[in-house]
mmCIF file of C-alpha atoms in Angstrom:
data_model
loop_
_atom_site.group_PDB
_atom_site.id
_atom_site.type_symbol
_atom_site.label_atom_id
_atom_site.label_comp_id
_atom_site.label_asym_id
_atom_site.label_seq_id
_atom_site.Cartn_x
_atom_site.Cartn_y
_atom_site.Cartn_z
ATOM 1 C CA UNK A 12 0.000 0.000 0.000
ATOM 2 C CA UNK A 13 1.107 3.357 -1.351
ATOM 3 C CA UNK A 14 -1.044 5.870 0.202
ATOM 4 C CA UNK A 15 -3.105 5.908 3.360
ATOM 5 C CA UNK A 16 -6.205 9.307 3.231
ATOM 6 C CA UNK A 17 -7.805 9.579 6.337
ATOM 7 C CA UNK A 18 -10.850 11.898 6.503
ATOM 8 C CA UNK A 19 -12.954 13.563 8.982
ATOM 9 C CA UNK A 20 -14.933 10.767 10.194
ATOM 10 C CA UNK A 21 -11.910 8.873 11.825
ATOM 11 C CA UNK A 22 -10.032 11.338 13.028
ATOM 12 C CA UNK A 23 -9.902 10.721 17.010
ATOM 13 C CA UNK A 24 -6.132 10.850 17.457
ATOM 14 C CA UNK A 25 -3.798 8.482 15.899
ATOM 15 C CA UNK A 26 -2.645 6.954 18.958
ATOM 16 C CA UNK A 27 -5.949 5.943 20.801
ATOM 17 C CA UNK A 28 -5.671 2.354 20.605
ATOM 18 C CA UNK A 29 -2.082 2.160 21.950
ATOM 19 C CA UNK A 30 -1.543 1.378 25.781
ATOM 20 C CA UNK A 31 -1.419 3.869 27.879
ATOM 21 C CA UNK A 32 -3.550 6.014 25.605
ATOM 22 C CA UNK A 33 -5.912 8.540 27.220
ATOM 23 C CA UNK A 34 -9.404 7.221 26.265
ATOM 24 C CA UNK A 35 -11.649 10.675 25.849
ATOM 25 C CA UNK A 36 -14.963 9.632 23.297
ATOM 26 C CA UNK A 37 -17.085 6.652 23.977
ATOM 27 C CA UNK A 38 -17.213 4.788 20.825
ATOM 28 C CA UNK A 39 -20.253 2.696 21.278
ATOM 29 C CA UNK A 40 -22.068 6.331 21.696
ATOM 30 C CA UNK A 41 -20.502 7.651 18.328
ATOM 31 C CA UNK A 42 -21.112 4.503 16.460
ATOM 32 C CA UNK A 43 -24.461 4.963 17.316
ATOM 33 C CA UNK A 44 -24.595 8.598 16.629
ATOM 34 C CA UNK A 45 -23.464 8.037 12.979
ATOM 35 C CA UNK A 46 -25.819 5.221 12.374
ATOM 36 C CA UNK A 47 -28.528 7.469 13.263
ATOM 37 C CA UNK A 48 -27.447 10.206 11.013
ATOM 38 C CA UNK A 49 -26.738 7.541 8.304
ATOM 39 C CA UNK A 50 -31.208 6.475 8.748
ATOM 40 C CA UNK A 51 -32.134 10.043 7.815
ATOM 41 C CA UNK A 52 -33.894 10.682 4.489
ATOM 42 C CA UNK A 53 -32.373 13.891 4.125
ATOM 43 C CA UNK A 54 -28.890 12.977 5.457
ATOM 44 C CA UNK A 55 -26.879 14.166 2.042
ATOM 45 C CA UNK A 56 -28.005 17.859 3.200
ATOM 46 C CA UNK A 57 -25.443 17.223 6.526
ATOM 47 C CA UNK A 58 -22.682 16.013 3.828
ATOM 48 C CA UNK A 59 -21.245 19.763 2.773
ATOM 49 C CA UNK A 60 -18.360 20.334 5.272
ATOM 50 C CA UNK A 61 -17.207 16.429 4.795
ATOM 51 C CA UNK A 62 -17.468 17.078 1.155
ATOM 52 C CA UNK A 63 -15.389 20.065 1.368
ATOM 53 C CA UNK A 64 -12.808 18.493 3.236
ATOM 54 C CA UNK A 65 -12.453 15.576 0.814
ATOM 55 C CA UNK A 66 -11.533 17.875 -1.915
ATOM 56 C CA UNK A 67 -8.811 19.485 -0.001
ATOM 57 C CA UNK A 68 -7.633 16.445 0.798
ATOM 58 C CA UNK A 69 -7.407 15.411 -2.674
ATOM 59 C CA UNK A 70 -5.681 18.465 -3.733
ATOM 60 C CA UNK A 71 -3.123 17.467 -0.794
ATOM 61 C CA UNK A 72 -3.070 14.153 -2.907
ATOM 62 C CA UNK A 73 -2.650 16.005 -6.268
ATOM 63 C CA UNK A 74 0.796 17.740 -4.626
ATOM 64 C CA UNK A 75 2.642 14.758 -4.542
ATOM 65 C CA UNK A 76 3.912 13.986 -7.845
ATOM 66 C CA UNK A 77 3.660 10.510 -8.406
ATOM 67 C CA UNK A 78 1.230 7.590 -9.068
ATOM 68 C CA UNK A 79 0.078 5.573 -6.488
ATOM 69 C CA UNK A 80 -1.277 2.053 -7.167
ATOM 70 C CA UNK A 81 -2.991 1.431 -4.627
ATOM 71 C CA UNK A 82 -4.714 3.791 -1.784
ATOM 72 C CA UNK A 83 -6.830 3.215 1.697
ATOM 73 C CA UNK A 84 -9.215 5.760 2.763
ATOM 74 C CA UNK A 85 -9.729 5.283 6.381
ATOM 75 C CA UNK A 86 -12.879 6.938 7.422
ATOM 76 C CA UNK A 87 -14.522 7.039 4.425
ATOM 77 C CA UNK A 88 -18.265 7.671 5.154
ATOM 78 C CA UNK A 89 -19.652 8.156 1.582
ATOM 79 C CA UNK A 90 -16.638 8.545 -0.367
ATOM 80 C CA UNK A 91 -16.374 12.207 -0.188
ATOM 81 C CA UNK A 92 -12.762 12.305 -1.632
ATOM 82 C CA UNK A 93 -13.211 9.115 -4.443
ATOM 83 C CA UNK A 94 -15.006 11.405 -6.974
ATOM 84 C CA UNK A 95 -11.957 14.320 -6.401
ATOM 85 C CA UNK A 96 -9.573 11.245 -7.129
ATOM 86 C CA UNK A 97 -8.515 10.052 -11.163
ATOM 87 C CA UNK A 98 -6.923 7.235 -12.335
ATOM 88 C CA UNK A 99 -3.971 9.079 -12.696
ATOM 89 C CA UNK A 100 -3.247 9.137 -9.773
ATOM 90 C CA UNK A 101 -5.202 6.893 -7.900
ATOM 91 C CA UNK A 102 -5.266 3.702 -9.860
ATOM 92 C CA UNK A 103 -7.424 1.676 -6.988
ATOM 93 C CA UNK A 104 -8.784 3.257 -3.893
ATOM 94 C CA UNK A 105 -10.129 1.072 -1.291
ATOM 95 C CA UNK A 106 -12.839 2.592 1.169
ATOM 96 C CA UNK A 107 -13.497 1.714 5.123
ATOM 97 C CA UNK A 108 -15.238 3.549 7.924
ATOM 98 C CA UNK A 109 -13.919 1.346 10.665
ATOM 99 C CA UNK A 110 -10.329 0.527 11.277
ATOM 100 C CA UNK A 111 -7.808 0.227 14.497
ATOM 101 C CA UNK A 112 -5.389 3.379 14.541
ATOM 102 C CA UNK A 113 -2.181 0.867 14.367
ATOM 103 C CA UNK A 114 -3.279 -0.044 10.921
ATOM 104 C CA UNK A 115 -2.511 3.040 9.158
ATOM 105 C CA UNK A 116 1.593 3.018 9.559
ATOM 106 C CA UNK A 117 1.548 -1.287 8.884
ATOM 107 C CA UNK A 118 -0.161 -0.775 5.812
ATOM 108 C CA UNK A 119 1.960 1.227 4.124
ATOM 109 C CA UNK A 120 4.936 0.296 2.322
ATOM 110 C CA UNK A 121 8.420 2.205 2.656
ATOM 111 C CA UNK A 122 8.095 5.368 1.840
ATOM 112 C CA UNK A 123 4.165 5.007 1.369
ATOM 113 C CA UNK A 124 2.706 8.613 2.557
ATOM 114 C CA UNK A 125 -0.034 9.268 5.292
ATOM 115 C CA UNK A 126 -2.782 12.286 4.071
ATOM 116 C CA UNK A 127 -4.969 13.132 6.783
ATOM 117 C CA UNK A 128 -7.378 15.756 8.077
ATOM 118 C CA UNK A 129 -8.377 16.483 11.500
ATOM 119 C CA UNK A 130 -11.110 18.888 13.235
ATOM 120 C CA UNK A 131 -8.633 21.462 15.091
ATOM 121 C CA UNK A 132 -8.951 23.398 18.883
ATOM 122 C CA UNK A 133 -10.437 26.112 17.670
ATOM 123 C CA UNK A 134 -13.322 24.160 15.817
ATOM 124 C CA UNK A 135 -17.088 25.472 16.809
ATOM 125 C CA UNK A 136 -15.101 27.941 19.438
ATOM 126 C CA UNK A 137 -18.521 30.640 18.594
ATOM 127 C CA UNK A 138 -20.375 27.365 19.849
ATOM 128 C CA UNK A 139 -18.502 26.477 22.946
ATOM 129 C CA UNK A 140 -17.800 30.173 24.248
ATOM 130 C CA UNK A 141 -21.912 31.315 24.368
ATOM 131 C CA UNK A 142 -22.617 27.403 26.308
ATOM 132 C CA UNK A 143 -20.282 28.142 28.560
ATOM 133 C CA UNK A 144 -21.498 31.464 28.953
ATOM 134 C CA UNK A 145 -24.902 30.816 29.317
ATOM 135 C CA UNK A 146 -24.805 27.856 31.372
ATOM 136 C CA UNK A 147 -22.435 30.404 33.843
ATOM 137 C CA UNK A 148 -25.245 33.132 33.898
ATOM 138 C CA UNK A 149 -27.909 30.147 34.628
ATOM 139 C CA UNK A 150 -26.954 27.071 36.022
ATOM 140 C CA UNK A 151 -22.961 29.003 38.113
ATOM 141 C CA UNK A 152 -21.249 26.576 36.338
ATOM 142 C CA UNK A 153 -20.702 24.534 33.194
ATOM 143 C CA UNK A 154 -20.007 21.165 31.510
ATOM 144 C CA UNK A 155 -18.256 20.459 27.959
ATOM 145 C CA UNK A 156 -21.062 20.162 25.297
ATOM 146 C CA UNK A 157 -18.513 19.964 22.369
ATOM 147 C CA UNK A 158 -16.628 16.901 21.697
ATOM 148 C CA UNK A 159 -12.240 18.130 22.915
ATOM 149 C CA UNK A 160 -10.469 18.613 19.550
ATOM 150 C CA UNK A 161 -6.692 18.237 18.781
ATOM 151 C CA UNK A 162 -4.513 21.111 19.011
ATOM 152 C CA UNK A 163 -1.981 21.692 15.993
ATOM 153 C CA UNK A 164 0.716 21.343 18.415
ATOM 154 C CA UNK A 165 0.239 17.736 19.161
ATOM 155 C CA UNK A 166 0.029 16.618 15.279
ATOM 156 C CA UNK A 167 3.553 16.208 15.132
ATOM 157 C CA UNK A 168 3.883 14.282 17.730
ATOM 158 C CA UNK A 169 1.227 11.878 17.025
ATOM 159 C CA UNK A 170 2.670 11.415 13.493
ATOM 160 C CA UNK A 171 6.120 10.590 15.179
ATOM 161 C CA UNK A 172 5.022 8.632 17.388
ATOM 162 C CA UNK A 173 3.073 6.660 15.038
ATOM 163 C CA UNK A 174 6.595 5.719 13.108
ATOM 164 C CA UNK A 175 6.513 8.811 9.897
ATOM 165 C CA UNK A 176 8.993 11.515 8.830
ATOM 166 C CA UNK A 177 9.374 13.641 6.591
ATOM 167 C CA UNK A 178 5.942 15.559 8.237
ATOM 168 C CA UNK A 179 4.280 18.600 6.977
ATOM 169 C CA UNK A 180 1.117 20.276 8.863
ATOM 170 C CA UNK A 181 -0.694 22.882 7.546
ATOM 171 C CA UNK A 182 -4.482 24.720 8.674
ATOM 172 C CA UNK A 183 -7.144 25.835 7.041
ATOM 173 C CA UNK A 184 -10.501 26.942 8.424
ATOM 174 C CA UNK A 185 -14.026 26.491 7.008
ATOM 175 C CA UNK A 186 -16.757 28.924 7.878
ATOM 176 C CA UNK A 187 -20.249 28.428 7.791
ATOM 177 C CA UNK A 188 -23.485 30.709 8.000
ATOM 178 C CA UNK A 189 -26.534 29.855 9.471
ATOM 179 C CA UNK A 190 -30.228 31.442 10.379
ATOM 180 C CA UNK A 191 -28.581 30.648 14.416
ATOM 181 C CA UNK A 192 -27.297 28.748 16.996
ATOM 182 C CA UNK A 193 -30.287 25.664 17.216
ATOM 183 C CA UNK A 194 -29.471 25.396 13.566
ATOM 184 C CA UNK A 195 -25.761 24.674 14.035
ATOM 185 C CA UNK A 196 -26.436 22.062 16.625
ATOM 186 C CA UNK A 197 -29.393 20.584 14.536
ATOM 187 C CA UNK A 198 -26.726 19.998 11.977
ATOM 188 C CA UNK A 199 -24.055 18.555 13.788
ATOM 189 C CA UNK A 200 -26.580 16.284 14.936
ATOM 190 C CA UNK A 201 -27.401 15.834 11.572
ATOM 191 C CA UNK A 202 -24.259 15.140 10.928
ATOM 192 C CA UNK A 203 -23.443 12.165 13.556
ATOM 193 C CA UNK A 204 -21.024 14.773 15.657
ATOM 194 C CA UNK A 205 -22.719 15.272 18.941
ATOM 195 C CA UNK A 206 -20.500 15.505 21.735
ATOM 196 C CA UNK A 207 -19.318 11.577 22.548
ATOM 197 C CA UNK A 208 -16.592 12.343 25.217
ATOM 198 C CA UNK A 209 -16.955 10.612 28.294
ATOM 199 C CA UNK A 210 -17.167 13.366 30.826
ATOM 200 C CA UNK A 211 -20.383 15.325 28.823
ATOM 201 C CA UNK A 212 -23.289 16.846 30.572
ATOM 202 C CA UNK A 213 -26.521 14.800 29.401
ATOM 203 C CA UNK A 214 -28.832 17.770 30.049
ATOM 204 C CA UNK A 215 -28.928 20.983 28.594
ATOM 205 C CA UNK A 216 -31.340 23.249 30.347
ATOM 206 C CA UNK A 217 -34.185 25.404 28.045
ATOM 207 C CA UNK A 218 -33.313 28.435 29.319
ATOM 208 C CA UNK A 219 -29.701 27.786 29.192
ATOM 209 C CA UNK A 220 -30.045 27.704 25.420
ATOM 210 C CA UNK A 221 -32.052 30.311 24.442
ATOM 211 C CA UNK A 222 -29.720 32.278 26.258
ATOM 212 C CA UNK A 223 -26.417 30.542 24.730
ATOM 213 C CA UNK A 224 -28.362 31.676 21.644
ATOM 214 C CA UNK A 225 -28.519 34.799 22.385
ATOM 215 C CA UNK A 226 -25.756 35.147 23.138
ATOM 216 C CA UNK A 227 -23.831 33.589 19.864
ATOM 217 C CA UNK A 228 -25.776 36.048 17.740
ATOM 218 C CA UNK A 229 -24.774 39.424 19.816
ATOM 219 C CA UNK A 230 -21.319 38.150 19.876
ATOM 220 C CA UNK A 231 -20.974 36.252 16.547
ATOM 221 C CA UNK A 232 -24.174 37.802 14.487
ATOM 222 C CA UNK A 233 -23.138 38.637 10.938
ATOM 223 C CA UNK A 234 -25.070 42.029 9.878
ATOM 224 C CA UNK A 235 -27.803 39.520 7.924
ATOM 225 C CA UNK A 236 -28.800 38.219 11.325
ATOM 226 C CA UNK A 237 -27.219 35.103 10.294
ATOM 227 C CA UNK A 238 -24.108 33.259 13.023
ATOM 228 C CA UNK A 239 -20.908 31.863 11.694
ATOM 229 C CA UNK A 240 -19.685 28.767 12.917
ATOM 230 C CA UNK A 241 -15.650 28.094 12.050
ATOM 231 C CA UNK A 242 -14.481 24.211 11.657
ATOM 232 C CA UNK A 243 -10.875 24.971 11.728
ATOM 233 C CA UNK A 244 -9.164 21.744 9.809
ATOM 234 C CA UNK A 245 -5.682 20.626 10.271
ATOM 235 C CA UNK A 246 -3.893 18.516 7.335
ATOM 236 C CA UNK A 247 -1.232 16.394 8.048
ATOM 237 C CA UNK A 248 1.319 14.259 5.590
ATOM 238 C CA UNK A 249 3.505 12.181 7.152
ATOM 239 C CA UNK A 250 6.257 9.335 5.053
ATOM 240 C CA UNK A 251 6.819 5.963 6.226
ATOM 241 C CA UNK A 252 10.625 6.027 6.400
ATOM 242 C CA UNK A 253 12.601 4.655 3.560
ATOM 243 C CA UNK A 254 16.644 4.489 2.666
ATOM 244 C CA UNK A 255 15.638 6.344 -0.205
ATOM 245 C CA UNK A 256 14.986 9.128 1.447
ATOM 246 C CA UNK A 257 16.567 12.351 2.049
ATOM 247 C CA UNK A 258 17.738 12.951 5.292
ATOM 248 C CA UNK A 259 19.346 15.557 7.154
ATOM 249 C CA UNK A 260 22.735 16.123 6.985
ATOM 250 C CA UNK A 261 24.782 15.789 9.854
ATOM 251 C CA UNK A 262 25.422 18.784 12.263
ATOM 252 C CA UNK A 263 28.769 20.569 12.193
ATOM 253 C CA UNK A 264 29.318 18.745 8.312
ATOM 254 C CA UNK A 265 28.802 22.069 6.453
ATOM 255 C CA UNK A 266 32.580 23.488 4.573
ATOM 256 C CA UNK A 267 30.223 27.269 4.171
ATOM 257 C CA UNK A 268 30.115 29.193 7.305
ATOM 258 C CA UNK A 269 27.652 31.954 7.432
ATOM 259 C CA UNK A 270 30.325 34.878 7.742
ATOM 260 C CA UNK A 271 31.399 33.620 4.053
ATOM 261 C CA UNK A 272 27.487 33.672 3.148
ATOM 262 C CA UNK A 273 28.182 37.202 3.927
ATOM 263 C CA UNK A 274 30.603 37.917 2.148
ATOM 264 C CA UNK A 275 29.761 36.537 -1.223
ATOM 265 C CA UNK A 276 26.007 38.600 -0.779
ATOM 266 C CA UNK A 277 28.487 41.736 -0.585
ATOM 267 C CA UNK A 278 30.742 41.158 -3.254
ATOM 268 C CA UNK A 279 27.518 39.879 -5.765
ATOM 269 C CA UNK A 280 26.000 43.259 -4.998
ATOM 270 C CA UNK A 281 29.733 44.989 -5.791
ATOM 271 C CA UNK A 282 30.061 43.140 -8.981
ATOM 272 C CA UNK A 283 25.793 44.239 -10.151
ATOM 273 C CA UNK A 284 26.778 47.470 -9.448
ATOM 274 C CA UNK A 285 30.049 47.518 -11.420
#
């Protein structure tokens, strides 16, 4: 295997099923999220930001100038990257929504490469600030209602520690408007995203979100009277080491010292003026 995609319906840290891993979302209670979201007759209309995703993925795809013959989407859903995807470069793509996290790194060959995308920390923060507000103002304290999401500072480490080099991480952020806050939550309902972490608050109060509503839009409202709610996604690309690689050359092995950098920068400036 020559590639390994992962979209936005597996990404709950690479390292979950290792020992010793911290174990934040109850599974059974997301499997059974998403197969609720899956029954819906209407359930294409939740597909947008997972369809958005999967192209940018497959541009990420596109970047790396070869042909792979043979590719694993982990976390496929409905195929949101497949149609992005040709022959070209994609001769066979094989699809699954269910996999354990050690797979990804064994199924690659040398120098196969990881493309993922991950829900980042500062996904849905409109969303979590006016809860936490609200529930504050009404209830003097409050719970996590949004599922914890991984901070751009741990990718690295997770790729590392997972057995790839060569890693690049990049962020981009997807914004969506909507008539207000009961919509957004409809849709990540919609969606199979509730919150599924362990330590989440089963009840949330009436009043609590009407006011959390009211909030969002004096804090967040666009002049329309629409909200905005930001999925902030992280992309990662990560090589399963190979002898063919490059690698970095060893320190103190350079014959150029930076004072002679300087020097020839002077003397190329003498010579264009001359």
């Amino acid at each position: 295997m020559n590639i390994s995609v992962r979209s936005l319906q597996s990404l709950r840290g690479l390292s979950s099923g290792r020992r010793g891993a911290m174990n934040v979302f109850d599974r059974s209670t997301k499997r059974k999220q998403k197969e609720w979201a899956s029954s819906l007759l209407d359930s294409d209309k939740y597909d947008y930001l997972r369809d958005e995703v999967g192209s940018r993925v497959a541009d990420r795809v596109y970047d790396v100038s070869r042909t792979f013959p043979l590719a694993l989407d982990v976390g496929c859903g409905k195929s949101h990257m497949a149609e992005h995807l040709s022959k070209d470069i994609v001769e066979r793509l094989f699809l699954t929504d269910i996999s354990d996290s050690s797979l990804i790194h064994q199924v690659l060959k040398p120098d196969g490469v990881f493309i993922g995308a991950v829900v980042g920390g500062e996904t849905l923060y409109e969303l979590r600030c006016s809860l936490q507000l609200a529930e504050l103002e009404r209830e003097g304290g409050f719970a996590p209602h949004i599922s914890p999401y991984t901070a751009v500072t741990d990718l690295g480490n997770l790729l590392g520690q997972a057995g790839f080099n060569m890693l690049t991480v990049d962020i981009d952020e997807v914004q969506v408007n909507y008539p207000g806050m009961l919509e957004v939550m409809s849709d990540l309902q919609g969606m199979g995203e509730s919150n599924c972490a362990w330590n989440r608050k089963s009840l949330l109060h009436r009043d609590t979100i009407l006011a959390a509503a009211a909030i969002y839009k004096e804090m967040y409202g666009n002049e329309d009277g629409s909200v905005p709610a930001t999925f902030q996604i992280l992309y990662m690309i990560g090589w399963k080491p190979h002898e063919s690689q490059a690698k970095p050359v060893k320190r103190g092995s350079a014959n150029v010292s930076f004072a002679d950098l300087s020097k020839m920068s002077k003397l190329q400036k003498t010579n264009e003026k001359s």
